[in-house]
mmCIF file of C-alpha atoms in Angstrom:
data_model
loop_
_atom_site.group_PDB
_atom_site.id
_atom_site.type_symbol
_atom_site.label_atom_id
_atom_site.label_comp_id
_atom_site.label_asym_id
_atom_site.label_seq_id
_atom_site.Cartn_x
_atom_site.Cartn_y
_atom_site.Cartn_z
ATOM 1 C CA UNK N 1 0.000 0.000 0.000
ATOM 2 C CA UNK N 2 1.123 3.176 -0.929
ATOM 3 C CA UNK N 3 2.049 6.017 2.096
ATOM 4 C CA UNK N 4 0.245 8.864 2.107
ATOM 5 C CA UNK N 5 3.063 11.719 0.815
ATOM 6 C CA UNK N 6 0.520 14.752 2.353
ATOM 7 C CA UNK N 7 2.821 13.892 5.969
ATOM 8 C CA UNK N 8 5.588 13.532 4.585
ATOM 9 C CA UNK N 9 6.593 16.820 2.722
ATOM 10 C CA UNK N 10 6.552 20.222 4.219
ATOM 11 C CA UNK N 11 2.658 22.084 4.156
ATOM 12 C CA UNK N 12 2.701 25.452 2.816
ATOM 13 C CA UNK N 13 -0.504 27.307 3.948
ATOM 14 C CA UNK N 14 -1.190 30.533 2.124
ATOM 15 C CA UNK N 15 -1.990 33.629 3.988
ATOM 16 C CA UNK N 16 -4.179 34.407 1.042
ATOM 17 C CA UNK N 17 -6.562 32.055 0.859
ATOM 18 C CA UNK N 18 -9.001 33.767 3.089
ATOM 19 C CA UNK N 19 -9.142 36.795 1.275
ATOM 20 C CA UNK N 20 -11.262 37.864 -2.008
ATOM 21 C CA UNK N 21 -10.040 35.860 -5.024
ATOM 22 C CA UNK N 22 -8.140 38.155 -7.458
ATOM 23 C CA UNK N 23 -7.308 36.997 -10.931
ATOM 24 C CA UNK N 24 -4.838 35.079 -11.898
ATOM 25 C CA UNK N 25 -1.799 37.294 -13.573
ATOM 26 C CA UNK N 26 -0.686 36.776 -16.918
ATOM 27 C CA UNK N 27 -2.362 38.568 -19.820
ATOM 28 C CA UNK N 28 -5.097 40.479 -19.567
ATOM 29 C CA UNK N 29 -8.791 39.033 -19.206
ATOM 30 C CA UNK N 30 -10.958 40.121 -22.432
ATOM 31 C CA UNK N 31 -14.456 40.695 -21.795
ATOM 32 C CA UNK N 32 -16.922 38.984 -24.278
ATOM 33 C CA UNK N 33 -20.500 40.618 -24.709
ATOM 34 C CA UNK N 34 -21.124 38.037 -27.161
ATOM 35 C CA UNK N 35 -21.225 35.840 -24.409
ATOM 36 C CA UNK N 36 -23.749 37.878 -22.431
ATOM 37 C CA UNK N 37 -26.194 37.163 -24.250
ATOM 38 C CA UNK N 38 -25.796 33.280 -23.569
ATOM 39 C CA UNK N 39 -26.660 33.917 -20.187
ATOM 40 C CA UNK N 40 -29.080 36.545 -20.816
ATOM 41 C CA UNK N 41 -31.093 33.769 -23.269
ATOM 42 C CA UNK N 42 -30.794 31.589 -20.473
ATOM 43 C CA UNK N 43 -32.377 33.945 -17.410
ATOM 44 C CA UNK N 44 -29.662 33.414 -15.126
ATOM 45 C CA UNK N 45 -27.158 35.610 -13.739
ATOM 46 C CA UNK N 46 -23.516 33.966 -14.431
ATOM 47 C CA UNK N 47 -19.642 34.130 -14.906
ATOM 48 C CA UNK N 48 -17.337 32.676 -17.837
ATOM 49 C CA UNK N 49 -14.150 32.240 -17.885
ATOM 50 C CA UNK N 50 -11.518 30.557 -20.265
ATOM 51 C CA UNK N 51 -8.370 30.072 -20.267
ATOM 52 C CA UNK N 52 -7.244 29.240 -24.332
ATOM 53 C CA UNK N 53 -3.839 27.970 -24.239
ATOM 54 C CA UNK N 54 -4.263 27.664 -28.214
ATOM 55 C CA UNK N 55 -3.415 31.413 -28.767
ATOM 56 C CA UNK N 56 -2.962 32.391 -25.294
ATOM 57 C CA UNK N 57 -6.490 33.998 -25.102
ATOM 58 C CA UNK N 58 -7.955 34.712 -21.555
ATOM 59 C CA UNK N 59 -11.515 35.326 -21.960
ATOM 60 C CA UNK N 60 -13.884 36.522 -18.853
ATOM 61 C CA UNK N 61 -17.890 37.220 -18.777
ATOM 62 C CA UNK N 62 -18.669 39.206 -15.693
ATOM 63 C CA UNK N 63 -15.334 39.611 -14.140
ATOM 64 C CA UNK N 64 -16.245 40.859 -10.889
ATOM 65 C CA UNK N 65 -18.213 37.894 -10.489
ATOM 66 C CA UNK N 66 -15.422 35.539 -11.166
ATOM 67 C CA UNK N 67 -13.801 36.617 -8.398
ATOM 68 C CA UNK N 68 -16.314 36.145 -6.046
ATOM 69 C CA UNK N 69 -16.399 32.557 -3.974
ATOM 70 C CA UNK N 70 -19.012 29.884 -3.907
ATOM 71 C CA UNK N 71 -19.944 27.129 -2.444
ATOM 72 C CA UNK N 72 -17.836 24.623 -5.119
ATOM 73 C CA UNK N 73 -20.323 21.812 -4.812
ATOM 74 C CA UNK N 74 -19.466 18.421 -6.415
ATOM 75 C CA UNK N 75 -16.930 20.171 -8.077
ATOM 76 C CA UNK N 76 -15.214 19.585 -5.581
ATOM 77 C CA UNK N 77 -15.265 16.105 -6.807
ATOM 78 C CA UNK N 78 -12.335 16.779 -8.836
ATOM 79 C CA UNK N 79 -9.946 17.434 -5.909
ATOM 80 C CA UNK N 80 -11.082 15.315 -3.322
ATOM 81 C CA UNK N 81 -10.752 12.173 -5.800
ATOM 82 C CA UNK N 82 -6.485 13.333 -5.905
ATOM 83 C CA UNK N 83 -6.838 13.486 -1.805
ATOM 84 C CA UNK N 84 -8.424 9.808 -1.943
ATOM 85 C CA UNK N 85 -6.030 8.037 -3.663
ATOM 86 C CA UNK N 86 -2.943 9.560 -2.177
ATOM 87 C CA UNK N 87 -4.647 9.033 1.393
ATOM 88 C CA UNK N 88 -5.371 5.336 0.341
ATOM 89 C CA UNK N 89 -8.709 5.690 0.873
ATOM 90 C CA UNK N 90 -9.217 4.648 -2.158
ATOM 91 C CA UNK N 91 -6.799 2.723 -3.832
ATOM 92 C CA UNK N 92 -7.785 2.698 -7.215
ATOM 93 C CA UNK N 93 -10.242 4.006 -9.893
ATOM 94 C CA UNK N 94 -12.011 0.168 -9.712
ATOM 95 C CA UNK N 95 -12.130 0.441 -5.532
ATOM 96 C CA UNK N 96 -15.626 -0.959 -4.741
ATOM 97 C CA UNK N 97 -17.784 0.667 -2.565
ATOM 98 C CA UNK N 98 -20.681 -1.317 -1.619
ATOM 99 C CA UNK N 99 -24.107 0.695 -1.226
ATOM 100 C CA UNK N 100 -25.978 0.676 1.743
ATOM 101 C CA UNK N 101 -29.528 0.049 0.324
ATOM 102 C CA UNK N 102 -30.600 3.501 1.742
ATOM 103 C CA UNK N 103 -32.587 4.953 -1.122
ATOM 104 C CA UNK N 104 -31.891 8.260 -2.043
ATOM 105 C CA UNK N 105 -33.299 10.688 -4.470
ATOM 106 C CA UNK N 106 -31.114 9.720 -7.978
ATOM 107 C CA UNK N 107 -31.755 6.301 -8.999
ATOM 108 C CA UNK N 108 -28.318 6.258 -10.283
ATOM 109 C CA UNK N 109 -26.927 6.542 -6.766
ATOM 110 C CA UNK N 110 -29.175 3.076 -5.493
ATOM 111 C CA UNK N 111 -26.326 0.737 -6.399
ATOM 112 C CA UNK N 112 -22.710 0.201 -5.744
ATOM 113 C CA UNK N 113 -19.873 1.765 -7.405
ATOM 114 C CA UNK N 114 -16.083 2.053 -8.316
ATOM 115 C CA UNK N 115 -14.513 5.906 -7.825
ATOM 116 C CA UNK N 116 -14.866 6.471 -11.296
ATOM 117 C CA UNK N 117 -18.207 5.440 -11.656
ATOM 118 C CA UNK N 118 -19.168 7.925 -8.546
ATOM 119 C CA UNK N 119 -17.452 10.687 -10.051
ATOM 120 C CA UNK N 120 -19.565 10.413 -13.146
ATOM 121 C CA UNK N 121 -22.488 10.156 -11.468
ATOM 122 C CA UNK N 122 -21.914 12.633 -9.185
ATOM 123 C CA UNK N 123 -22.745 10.046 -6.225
ATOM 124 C CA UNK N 124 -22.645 11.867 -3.062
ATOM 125 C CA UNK N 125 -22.643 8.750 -0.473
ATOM 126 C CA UNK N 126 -19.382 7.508 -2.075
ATOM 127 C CA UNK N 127 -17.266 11.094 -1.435
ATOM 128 C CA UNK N 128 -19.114 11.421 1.971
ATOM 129 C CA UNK N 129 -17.813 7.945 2.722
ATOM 130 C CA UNK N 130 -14.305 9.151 1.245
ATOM 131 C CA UNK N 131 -14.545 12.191 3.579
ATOM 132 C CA UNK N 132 -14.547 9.806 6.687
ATOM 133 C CA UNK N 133 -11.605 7.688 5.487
ATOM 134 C CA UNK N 134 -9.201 10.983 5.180
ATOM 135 C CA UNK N 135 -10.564 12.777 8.139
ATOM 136 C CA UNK N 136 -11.283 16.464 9.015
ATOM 137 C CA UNK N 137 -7.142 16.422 9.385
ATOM 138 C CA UNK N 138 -6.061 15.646 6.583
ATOM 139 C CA UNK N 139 -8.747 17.130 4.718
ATOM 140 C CA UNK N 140 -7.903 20.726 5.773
ATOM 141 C CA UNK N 141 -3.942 19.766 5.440
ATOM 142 C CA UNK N 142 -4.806 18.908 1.614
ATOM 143 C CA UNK N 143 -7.451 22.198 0.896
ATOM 144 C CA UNK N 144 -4.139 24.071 2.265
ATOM 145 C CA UNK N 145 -1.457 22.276 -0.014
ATOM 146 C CA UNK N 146 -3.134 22.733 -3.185
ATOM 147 C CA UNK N 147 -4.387 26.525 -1.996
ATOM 148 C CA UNK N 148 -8.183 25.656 -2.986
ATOM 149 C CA UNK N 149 -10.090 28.807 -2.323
ATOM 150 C CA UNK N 150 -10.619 29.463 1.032
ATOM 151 C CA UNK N 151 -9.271 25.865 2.026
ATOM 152 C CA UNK N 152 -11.980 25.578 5.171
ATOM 153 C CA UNK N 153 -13.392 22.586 5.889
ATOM 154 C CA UNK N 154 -15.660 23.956 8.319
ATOM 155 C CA UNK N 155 -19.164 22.719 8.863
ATOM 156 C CA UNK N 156 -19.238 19.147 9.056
ATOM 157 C CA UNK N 157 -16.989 16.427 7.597
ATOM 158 C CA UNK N 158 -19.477 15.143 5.189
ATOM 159 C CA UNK N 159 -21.075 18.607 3.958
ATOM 160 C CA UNK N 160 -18.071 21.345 3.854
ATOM 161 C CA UNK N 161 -18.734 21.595 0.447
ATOM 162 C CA UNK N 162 -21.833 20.999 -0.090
ATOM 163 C CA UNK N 163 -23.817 23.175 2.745
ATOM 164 C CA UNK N 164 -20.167 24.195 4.448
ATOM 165 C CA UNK N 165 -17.586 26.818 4.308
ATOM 166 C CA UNK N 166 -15.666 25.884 1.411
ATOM 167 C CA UNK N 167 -15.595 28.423 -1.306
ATOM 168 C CA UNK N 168 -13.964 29.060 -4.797
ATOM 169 C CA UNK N 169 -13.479 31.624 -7.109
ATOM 170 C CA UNK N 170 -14.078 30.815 -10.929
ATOM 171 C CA UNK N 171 -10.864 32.308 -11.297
ATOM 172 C CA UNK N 172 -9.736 29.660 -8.903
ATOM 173 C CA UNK N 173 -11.083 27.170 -10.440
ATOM 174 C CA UNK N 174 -9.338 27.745 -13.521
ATOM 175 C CA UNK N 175 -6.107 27.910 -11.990
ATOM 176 C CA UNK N 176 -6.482 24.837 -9.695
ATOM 177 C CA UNK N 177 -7.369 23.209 -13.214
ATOM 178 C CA UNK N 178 -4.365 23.977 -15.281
ATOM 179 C CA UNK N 179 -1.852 22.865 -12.425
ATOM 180 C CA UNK N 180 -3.945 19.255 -12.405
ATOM 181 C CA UNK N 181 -3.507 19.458 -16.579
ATOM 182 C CA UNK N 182 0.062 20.337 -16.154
ATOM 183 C CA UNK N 183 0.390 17.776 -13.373
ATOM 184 C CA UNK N 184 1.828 20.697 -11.593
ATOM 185 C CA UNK N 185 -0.006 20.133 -8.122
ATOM 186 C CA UNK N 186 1.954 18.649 -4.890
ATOM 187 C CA UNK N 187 0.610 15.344 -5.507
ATOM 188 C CA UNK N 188 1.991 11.689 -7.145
ATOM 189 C CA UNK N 189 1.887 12.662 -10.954
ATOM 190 C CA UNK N 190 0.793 9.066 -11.261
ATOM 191 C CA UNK N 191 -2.320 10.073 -9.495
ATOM 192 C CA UNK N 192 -2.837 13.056 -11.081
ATOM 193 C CA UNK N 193 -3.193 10.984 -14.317
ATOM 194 C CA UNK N 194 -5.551 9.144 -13.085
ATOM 195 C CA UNK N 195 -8.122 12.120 -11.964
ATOM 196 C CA UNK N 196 -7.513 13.346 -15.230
ATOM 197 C CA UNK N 197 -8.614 9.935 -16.919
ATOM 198 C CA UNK N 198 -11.236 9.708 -14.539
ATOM 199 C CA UNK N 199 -12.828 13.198 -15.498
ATOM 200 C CA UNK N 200 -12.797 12.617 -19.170
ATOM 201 C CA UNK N 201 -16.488 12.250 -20.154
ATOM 202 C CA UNK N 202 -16.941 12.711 -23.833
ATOM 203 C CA UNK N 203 -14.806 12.311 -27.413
ATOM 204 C CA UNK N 204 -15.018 13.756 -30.578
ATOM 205 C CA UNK N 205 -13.284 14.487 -33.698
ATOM 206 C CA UNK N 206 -9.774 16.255 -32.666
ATOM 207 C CA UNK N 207 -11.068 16.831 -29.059
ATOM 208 C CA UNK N 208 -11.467 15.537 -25.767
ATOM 209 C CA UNK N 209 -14.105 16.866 -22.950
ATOM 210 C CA UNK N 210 -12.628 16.684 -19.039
ATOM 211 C CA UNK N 211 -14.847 18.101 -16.531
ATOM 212 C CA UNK N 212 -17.284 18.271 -13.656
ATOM 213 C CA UNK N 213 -20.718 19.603 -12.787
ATOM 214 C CA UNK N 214 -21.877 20.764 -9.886
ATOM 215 C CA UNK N 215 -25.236 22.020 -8.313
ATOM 216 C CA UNK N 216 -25.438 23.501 -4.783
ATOM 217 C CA UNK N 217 -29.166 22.936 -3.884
ATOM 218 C CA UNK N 218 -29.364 23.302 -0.468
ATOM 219 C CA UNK N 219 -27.925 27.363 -0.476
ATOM 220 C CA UNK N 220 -29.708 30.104 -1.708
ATOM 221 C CA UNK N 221 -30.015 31.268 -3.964
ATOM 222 C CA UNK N 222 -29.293 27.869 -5.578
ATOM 223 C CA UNK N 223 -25.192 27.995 -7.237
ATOM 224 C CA UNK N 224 -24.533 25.760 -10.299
ATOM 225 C CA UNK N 225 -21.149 25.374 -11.895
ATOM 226 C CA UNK N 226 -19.242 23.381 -14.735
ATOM 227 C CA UNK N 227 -15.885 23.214 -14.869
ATOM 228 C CA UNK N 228 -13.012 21.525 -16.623
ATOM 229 C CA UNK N 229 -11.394 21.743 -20.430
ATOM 230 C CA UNK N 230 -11.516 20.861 -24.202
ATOM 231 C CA UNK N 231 -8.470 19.158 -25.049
ATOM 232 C CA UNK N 232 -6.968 19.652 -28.629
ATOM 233 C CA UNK N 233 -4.129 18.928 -30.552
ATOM 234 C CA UNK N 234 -3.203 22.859 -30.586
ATOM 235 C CA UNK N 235 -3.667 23.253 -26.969
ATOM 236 C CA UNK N 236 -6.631 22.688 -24.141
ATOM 237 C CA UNK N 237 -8.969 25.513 -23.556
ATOM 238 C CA UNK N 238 -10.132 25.394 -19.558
ATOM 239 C CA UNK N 239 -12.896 27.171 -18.845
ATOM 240 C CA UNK N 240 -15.414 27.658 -15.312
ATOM 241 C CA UNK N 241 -18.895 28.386 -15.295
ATOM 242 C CA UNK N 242 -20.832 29.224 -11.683
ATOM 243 C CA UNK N 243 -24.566 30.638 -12.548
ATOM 244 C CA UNK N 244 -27.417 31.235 -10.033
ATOM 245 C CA UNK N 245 -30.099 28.714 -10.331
ATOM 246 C CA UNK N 246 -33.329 30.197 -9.146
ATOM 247 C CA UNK N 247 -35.500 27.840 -10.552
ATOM 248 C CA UNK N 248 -33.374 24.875 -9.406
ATOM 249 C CA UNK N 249 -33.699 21.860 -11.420
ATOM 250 C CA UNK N 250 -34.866 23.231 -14.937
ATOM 251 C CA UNK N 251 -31.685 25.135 -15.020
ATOM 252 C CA UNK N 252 -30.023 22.247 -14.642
ATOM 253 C CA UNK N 253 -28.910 21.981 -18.488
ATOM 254 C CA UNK N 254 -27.910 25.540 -18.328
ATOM 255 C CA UNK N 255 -25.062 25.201 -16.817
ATOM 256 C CA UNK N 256 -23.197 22.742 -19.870
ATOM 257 C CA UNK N 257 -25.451 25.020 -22.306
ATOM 258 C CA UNK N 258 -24.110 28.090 -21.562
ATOM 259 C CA UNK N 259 -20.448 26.682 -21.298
ATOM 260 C CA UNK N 260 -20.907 24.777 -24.892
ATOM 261 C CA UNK N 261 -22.282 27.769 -26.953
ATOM 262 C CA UNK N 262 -19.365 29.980 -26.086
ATOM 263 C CA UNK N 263 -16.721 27.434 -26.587
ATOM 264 C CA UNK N 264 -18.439 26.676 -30.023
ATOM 265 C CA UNK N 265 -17.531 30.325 -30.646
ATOM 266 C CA UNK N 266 -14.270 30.130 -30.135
ATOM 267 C CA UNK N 267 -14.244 26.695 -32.459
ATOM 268 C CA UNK N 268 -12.960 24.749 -29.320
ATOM 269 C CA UNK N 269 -15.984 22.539 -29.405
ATOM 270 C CA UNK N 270 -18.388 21.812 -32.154
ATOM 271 C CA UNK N 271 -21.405 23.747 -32.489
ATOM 272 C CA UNK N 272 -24.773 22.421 -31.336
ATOM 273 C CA UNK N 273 -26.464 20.208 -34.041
#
């Protein structure tokens, strides 16, 4: 079994990471009012931004708003998968997890399932049983490593980011995603890898899609966000989406709507047929 390297190496904590999220630096952030009207189609209030490593683009919709942190949701999915497999908890992507015949609301949930089935269906039980395995500890020790937002765990080992204090930036996001791409992050690049494999969700023709949903329902008002990137042979193109959801589930599909249309208008993904 493989020892957990979090112990082992020196823990930076960041003085920043309880202030406002600024931008990340590099070049400047380019405002798209094309991209306004995505959200204004959709009736939800929203940020965009992308990161196109193509031509070096940086593209933002509602800057101020990117900035601001949220509740990240199973988003957070994405991280706490790297802190489960270099805590052990679990070992691999194929590491059972037997359900508990408690039904819950998503049918999809009412079964068992491997990590990489729970991460694409989004299965709650499975990351709250994750949660217990790493421990409050080691939870807070890994939010500080990797500097994700405001790296607090507070409010309950099972539900810091889903009713908790955890919050991210989109501009966070974004950042936290290209150091997992780049395989840049303080973690076994081995396991890195695997996250990434784990997140990829759809194929096409010169492109790969890597990336997350999330919905915070039990907030108001209600928070959605997608996150991840397009992966091309030029370059990837990241991008994070957070949107109010004030009529909860039918703006759902918003949330990969939005994000779709204004990546088909930058040609990283097709458009919609």
């Amino acid at each position: 079994m493989r020892r957990c390297r979090l112990w082992s190496g020196v823990i930076l904590v960041l003085a920043s990471v309880q202030l406002p999220a600024a931008p990340p630096a590099g070049p400047p952030w380019r405002e798209r009012p094309d991209w306004a009207a995505l959200f204004d189609a959709a009736g939800v209030p929203g940020t965009l931004v992308v990161v196109d490593r193509r031509d070096d683009r940086h593209w933002v919709h509602d800057h101020e708003r990117a900035q601001r942190r949220y509740l990240p949701a199973s988003t957070f999915k994405i991280p706490h998968t790297l802190f489960a497999l270099d805590a052990d908890a679990a070992l691999t992507p194929d590491t059972p997890f037997a359900w508990d015949g408690t039904e819950r609301s998503f049918a999809a949930w009412n079964r068992d399932h491997s990590l990489r089935s729970a991460y694409a269906h989004s299965v709650v039980w499975v990351y709250q049983a994750l949660a217990r395995r790493i421990g409050l500890a080691r939870e807070r020790a890994y939010l500080r490593r990797i500097g994700y937002g405001n790296a607090d765990p507070g409010g309950g080992l099972t539900q810091f980011w889903l009713t908790g204090a955890l919050r991210i930036s989109a501009f966070e996001q974004i950042g936290f995603l290209q150091r997992l791409y780049d395989e840049a992050l303080p973690f076994d690049r081995e396991d890195q890898r695997t996250v990434k494999d784990i997140m990829l969700l759809e194929r096409g023709d010169g492109w790969t899609l890597h990336a997350k949903t999330g919905w915070g329902f039990d907030v108001e008002p209600q928070i959605g966000w997608y996150v991840g990137w397009v992966e091309r042979d030029e370059g990837a193109v990241f991008f994070a989406l957070n949107i109010d959801m004030p009529n909860g589930a039918d703006d759902v599909g918003k949330r990969t709507q939005i994000v779709r249309a204004a990546l088909a208008s930058i040609g990283a993904l097709p458009p919609a047929q």
